[in-house]
XYZ file of C-alpha atoms in Angstrom:
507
model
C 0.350 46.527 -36.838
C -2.679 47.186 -39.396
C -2.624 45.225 -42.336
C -4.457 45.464 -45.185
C -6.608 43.423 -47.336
C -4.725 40.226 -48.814
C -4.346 41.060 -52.205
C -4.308 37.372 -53.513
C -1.242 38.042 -55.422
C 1.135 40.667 -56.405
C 4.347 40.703 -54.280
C 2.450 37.452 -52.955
C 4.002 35.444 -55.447
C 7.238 36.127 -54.651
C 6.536 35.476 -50.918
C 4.924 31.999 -52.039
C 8.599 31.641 -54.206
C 11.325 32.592 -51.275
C 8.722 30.176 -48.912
C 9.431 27.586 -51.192
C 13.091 27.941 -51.149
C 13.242 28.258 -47.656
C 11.077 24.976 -46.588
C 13.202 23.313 -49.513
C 16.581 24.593 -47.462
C 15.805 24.414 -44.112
C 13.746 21.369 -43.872
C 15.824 19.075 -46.798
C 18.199 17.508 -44.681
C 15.884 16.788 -41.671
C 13.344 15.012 -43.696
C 15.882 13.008 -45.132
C 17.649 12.056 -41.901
C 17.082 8.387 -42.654
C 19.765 8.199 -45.005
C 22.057 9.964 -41.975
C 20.288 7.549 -40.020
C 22.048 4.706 -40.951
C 25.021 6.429 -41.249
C 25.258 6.974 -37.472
C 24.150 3.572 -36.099
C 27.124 2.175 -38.170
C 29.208 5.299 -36.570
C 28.256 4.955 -33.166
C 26.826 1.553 -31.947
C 23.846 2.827 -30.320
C 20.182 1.081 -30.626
C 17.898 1.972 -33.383
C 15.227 3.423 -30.222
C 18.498 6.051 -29.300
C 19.586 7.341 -32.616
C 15.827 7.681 -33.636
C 16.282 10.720 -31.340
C 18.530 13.033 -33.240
C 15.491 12.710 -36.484
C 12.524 13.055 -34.234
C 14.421 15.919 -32.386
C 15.118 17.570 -35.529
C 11.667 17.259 -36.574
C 9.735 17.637 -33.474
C 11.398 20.600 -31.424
C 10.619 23.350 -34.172
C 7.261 22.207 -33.476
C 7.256 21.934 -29.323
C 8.450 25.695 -29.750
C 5.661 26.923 -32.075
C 4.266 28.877 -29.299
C 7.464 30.369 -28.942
C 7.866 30.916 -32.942
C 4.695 32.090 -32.824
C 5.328 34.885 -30.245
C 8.773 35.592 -31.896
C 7.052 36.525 -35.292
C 4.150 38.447 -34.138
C 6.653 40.466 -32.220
C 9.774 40.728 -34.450
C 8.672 39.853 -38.187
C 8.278 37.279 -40.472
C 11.658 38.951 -42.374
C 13.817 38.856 -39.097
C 12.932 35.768 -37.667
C 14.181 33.541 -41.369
C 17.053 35.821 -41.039
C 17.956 34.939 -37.920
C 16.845 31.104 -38.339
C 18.947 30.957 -41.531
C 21.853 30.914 -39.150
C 20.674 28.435 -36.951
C 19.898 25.537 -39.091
C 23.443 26.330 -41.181
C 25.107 26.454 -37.990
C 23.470 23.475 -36.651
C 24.313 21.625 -39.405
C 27.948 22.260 -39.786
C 28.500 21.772 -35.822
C 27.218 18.328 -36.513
C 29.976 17.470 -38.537
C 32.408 17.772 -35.999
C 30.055 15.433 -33.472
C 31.783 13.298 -31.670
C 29.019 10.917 -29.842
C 25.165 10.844 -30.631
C 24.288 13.247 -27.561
C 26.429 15.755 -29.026
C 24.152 15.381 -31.833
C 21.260 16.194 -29.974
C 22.302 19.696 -29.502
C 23.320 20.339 -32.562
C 21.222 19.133 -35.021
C 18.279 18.031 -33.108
C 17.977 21.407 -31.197
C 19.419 23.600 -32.778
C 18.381 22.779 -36.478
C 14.850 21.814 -35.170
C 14.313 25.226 -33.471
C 15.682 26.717 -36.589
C 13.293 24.913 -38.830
C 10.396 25.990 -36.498
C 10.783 29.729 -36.322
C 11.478 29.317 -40.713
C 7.885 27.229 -40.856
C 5.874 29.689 -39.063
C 7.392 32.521 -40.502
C 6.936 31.410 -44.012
C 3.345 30.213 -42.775
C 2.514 33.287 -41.257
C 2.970 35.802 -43.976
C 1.805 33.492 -46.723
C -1.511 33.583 -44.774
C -1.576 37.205 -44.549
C -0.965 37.980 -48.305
C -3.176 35.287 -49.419
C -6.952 35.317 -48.655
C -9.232 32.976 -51.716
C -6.135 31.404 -53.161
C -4.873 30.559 -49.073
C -4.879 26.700 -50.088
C -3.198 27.065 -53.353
C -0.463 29.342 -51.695
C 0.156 27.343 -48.615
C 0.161 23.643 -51.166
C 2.991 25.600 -53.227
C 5.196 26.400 -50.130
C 4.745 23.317 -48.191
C 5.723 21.352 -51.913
C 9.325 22.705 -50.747
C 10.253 20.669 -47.643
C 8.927 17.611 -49.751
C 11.279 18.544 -53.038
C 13.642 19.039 -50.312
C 13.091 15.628 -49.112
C 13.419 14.123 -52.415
C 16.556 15.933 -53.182
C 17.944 15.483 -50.204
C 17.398 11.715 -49.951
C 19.793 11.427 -52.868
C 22.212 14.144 -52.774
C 23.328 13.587 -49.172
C 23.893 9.744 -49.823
C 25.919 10.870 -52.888
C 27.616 13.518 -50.695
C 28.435 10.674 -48.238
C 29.927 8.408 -50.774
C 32.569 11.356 -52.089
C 33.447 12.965 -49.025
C 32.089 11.583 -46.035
C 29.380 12.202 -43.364
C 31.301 15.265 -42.171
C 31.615 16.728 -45.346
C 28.392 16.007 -46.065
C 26.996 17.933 -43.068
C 29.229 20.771 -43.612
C 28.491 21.131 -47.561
C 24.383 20.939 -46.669
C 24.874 23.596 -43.786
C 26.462 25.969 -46.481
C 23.627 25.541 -48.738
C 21.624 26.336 -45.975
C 23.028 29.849 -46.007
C 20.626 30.745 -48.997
C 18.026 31.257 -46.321
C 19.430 34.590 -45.724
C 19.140 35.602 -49.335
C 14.954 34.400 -49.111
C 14.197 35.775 -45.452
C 15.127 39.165 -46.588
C 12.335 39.150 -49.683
C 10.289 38.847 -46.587
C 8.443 42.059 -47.108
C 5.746 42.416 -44.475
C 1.894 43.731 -45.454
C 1.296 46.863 -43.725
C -1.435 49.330 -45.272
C -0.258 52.690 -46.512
C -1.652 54.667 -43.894
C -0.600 52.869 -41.294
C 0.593 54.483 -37.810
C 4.536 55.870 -38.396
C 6.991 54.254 -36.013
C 6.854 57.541 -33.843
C 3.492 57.285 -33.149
C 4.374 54.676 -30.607
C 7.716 56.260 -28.608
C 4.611 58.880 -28.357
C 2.037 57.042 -26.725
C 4.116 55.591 -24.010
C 5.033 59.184 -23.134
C 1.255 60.044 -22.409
C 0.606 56.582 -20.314
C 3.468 57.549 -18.273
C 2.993 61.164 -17.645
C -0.583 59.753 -17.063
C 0.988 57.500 -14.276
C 2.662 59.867 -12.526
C -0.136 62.431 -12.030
C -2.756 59.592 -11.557
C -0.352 59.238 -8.295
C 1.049 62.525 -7.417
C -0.284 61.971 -4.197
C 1.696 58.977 -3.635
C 4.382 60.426 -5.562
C 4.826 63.341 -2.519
C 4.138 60.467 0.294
C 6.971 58.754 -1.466
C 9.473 61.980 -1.858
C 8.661 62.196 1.718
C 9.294 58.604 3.144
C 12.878 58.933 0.924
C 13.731 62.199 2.812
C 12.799 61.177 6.158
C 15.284 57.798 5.708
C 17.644 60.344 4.025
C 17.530 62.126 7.620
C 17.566 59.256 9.867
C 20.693 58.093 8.013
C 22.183 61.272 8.769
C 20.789 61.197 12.832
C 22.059 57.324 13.576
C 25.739 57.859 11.551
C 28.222 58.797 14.828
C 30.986 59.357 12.528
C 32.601 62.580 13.574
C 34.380 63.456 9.737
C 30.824 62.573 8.075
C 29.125 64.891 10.005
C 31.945 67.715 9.149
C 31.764 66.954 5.196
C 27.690 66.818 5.555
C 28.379 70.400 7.262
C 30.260 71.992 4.624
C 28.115 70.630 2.101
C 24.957 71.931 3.186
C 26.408 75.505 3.525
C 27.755 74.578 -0.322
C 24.810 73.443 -1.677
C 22.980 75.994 -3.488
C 18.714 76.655 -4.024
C 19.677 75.522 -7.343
C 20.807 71.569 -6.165
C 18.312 70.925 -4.017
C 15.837 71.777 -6.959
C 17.939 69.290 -8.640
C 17.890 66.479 -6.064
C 14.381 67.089 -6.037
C 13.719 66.269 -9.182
C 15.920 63.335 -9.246
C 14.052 61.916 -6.603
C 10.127 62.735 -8.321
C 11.942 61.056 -11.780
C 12.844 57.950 -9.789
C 9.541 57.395 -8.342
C 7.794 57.920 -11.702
C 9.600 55.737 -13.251
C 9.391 52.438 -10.266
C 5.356 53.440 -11.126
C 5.946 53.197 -14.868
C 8.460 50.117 -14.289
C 5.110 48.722 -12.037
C 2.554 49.878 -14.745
C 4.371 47.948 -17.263
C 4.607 44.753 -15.779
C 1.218 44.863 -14.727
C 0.112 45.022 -18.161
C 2.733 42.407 -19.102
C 0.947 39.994 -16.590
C -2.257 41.179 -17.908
C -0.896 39.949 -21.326
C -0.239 36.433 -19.948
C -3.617 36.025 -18.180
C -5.379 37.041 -21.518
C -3.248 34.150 -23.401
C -4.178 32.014 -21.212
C -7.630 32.817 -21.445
C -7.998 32.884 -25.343
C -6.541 30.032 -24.755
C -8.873 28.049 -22.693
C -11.461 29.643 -25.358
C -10.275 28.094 -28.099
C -10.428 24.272 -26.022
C -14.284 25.039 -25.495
C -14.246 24.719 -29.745
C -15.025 20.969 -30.002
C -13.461 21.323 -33.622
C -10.524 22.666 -32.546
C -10.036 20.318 -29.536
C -10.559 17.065 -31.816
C -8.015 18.711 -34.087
C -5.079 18.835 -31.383
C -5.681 14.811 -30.548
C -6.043 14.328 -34.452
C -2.683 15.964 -34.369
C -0.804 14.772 -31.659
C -1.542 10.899 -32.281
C -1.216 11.769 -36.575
C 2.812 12.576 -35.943
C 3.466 9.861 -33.426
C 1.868 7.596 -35.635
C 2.573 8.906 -39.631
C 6.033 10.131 -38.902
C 8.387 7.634 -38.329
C 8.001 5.680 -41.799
C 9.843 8.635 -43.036
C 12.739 8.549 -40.452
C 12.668 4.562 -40.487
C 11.319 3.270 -44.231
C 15.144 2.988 -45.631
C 16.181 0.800 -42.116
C 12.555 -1.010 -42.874
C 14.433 -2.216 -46.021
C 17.353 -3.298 -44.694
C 15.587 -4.967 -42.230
C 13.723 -6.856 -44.914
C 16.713 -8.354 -46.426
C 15.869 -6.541 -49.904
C 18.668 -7.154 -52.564
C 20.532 -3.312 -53.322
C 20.020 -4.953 -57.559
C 16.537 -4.000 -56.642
C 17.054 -1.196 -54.930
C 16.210 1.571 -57.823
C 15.672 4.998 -56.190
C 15.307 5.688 -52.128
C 12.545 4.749 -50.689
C 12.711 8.070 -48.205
C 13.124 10.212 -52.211
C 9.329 8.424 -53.425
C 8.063 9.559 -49.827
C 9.479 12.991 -50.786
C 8.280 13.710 -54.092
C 4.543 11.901 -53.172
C 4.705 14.240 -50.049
C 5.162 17.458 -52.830
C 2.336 15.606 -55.330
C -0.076 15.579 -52.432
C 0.559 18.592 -51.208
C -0.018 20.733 -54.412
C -3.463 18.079 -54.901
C -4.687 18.599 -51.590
C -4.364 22.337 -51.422
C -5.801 23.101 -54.622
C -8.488 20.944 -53.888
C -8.743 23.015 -50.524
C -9.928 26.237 -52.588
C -13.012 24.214 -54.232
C -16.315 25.290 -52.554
C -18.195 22.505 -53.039
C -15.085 20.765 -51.228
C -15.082 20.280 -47.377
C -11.866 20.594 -46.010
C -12.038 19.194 -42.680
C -13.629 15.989 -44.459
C -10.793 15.661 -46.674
C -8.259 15.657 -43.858
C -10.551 13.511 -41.902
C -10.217 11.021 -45.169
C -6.577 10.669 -45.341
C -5.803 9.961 -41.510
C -7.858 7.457 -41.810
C -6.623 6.238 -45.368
C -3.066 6.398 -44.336
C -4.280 4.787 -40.860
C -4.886 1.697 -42.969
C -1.695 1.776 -45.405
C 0.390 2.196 -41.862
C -1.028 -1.069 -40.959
C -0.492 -3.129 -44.584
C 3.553 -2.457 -43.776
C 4.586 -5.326 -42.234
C 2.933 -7.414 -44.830
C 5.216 -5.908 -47.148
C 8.090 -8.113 -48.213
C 9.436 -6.564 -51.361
C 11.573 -3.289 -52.454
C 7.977 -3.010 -55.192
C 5.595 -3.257 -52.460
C 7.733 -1.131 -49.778
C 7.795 1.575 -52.571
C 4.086 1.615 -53.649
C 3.470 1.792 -49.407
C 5.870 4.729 -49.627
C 4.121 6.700 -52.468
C 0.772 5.845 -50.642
C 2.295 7.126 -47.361
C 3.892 10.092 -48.864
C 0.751 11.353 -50.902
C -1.188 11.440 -47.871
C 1.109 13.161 -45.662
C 0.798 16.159 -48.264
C -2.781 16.887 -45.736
C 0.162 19.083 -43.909
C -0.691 21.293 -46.623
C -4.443 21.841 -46.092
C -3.928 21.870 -41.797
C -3.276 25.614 -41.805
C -6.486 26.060 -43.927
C -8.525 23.880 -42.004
C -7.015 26.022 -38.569
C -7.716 29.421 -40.017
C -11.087 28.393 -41.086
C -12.130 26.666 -37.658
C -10.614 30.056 -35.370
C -10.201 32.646 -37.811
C -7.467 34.510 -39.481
C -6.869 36.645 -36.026
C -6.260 33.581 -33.951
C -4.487 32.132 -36.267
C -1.156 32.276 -34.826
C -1.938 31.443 -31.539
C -4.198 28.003 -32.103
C -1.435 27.358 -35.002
C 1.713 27.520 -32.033
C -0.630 24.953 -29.738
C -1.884 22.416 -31.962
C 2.476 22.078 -33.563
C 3.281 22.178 -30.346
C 1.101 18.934 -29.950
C 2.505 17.893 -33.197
C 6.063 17.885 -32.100
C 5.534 16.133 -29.056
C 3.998 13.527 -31.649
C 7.344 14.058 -34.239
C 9.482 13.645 -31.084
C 7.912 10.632 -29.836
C 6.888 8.624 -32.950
C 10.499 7.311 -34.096
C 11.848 6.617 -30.640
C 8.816 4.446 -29.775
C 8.893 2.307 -33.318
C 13.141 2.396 -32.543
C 12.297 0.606 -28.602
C 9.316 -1.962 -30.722
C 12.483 -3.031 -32.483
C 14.849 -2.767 -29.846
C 12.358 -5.282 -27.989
C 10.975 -7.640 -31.018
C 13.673 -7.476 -32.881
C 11.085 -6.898 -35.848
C 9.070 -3.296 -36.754
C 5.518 -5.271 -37.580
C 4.102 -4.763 -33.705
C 5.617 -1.091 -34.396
C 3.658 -0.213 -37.224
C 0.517 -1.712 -35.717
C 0.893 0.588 -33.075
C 1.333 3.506 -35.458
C -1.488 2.589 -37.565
C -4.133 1.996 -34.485
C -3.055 5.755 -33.435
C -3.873 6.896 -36.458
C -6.985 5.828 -37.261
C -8.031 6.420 -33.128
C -6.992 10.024 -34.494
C -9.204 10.323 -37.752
C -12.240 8.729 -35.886
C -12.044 11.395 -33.362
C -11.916 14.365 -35.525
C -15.279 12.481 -37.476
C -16.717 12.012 -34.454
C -16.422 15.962 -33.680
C -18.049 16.870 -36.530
C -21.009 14.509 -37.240
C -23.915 16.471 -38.040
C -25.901 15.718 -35.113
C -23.767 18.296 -33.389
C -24.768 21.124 -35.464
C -28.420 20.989 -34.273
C -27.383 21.156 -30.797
C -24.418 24.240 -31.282
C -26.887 26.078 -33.081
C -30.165 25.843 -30.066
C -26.962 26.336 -27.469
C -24.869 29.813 -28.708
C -24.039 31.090 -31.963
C -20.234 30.974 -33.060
C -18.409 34.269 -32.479
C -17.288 36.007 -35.977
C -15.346 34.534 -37.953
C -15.293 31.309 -36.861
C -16.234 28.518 -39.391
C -19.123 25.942 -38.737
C -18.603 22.577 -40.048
C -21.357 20.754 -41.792
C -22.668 18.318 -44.101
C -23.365 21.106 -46.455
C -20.758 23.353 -45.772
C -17.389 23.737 -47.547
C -14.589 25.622 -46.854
């Protein structure tokens, strides 16, 4: 497919607008699983390390499949794949409803919602990234604002929906909103150029390759014909069967010049196509060995290497306050008079205020990107850490908005990828490093759920997330001290389009 140039706006827009929508839909209820949280350790006495799963499952699996998502949109569509997702995650949600044990839930609305979620996030990512080109990093802030207004929302509409008519109705009154997917995935207009190849063009150039095939090998094609017939005649020789031999009589004094021009024929189609059906794979294998190669590439990028342990150690360590902060609470002994708003809602709408900050901030020149994200891993590193001194619904909220702010650097991750490997390998390093960032998702919540399990308190737990946080942020600084720069620059130059981080640089 041949796109054209991103025209920065346009029909844009209204792919930055349906994105919104569908982050808002799809990822509303997932983000706000703490409130459900609670709801099912009262329903089904398990430990808090247990039903942790079903959140980080819902959370993390879309990501563990990004390669997947990644290969499903670059093959079917940005349009088809939300179609098809919007099912899932409604699905998903209303099967949860009817749940009758926590590993039922698993399926349900950890697998089947996460994967949902996934394929919706790199769809939306995808084509936002292909329509936008200098206004990239406000048009991914405005998208990515929708899972945290979702998360906001959410927090407060599902514990309302809970109060009127239940946890099963609430499940099966969110997985109907969730149908409004559909409605956004079909605005999904992809950005093809005018005078781009028609359809046909392709149904033609397979005929070529395998006509191509066939004559490349008309010498084996003959051997072939010939091995078929001689077996065709043994079969004949070794059968003792006295009728056989009578009917295989009459039909050769039947069969006319005609049929055996036939049965020919048949024979030379079937052998061209085992060579096509051989041709084909081979180039399907050839396809995997080149993946495999651009991705072993994109490792030797000390950038992009210090950005998939930045990752990975990021989610196991920044998630879980949003799974666990409303349980942290509780835990606290924190009177419900002082209880004014969810603590999970101020993590939302912080999440949507940084988001929109970060990414416009993303566009400055004179702003560096990867600096910025370095910043806030290791700024939320440290408010991580100040959480178990916090003994107060006031100080557990401020914490929150803290928390929430800097977890908007989701928005400016895509920016900093397509700037570090370019806007053709965008796809692919984007499916490895959220791959690595839902094996963090799925981790993260379990592992604070067992510190509890064990202490019976969440301070060791949220020293533990901290340290891997800030281990995280120092790693990606360390990658891109200047001192490397010299030495990159006497070694190779970067390939094109690949972006060179340093002091003076900005992205």
């Amino acid at each position: 497919m041949v796109f054209r140039k991103p025209p920065d706006g346009g029909w844009g827009w209204v792919i930055v607008i349906v994105s919104f929508f569908t982050q808002f839909l799809c990822y509303g209820s997932p983000l706000a699983v703490g409130v459900l949280y609670l709801e099912w350790l009262d329903a089904f006495g398990e430990g808090k390390g247990k039903t942790a799963w079903v959140g980080s499952l819902a959370n993390g699996i879309g990501l563990l499949a990004s390669p997947v998502c990644s290969i499903c949109v670059s093959s079917f569509g940005a349009r088809p794949v939300a179609i098809f997702s919007g099912f899932m995650v409604a699905g998903g949600l209303m099967m949860s409803s009817f749940a009758p044990n926590i590993y039922f839930l698993y399926l349900s609305y950890g697998i089947v919602v996460g994967l949902g979620c996934g394929l919706l996030y790199t769809a939306t990512v995808t084509i936002t990234c292909q329509y936008f080109d200098k206004r990239r990093g406000l048009a991914l802030g405005l998208i990515s604002t929708g899972s945290s207004v979702g998360l906001f929302i959410y927090a407060a509409l599902q514990r309302e929906l809970i109060e009127l008519y239940g946890l099963d109705g609430c499940l099966l009154i969110v997985g109907a909103l969730s149908l409004n997917i559909l409605a956004c995935g079909s605005l999904m207009r992809p950005l093809e150029s005018s005078d781009s190849p028609p359809p046909e063009k392709t149904c033609v150039d397979k005929v070529p390759d395998q006509y191509f095939v066939y004559h490349e090998k008309e010498k084996t094609v003959e051997e072939n014909i010939s091995i078929l017939e001689k077996g065709y005649v043994d079969e004949k020789c070794t059968n003792n069967v006295p009728d056989y031999k009578q009917d295989n009589v009459l039909n050769k004094n039947v069969l006319s010049s005609r049929n055996v021009n036939e049965k020919d024929t048949y024979k030379k189609k079937v052998v061209e196509q085992t060579n096509f059906c051989k041709q084909l794979a081979k180039r399907k294998w050839q396809l995997y060995l080149n993946y495999w190669e651009e991705t072993v590439v994109l490792f030797k990028n000390r950038v992009f290497s210090a950005l998939f342990f930045a990752i990975l150690l990021f989610d196991i360590g920044g998630f879980p306050p949003s799974l666990l902060m409303e349980d942290i609470a509780r835990s606290a002994n924190i009177n419900e008079e002082d209880y004014h708003m969810p603590l999970v809602s101020i993590i939302g709408i912080m999440t949507a205020i940084g988001k929109l900050i970060l990414g416009i901030l993303a566009d400055f020149k004179w702003v560096n990107t990867l600096y910025l994200y370095v910043l806030t891993l290791l700024m939320m590193g440290a408010a991580l850490l100040a959480i178990p001194f916090a003994r107060s619904y006031f100080t557990l909220a401020m914490l929150s908005g803290i928390l929430g702010f800097l977890t908007g650097n989701w928005s400016i991750f895509p920016y900093v990828t397509t700037k570090t490997v370019g806007i053709e390998k965008l796809t692919h390093a984007y499916g490895i490093l959220m791959f690595f960032a839902g094996l963090g998702n799925s981790l993260g919540p379990p592992i604070v759920g067992w510190f509890y399990d064990w202490t019976q308190e969440y301070d060791t737990a949220f020293y533990f997330s901290g340290l891997c946080v800030l281990l995280g942020g120092f790693l990606l600084l360390l990658a891109v001290l200047p001192c490397w720069n010299a030495c990159t620059n006497q070694s190779s130059k970067l390939p094109p389009n690949t972006y060179s981080y340093k002091v003076a640089s900005s992205a």
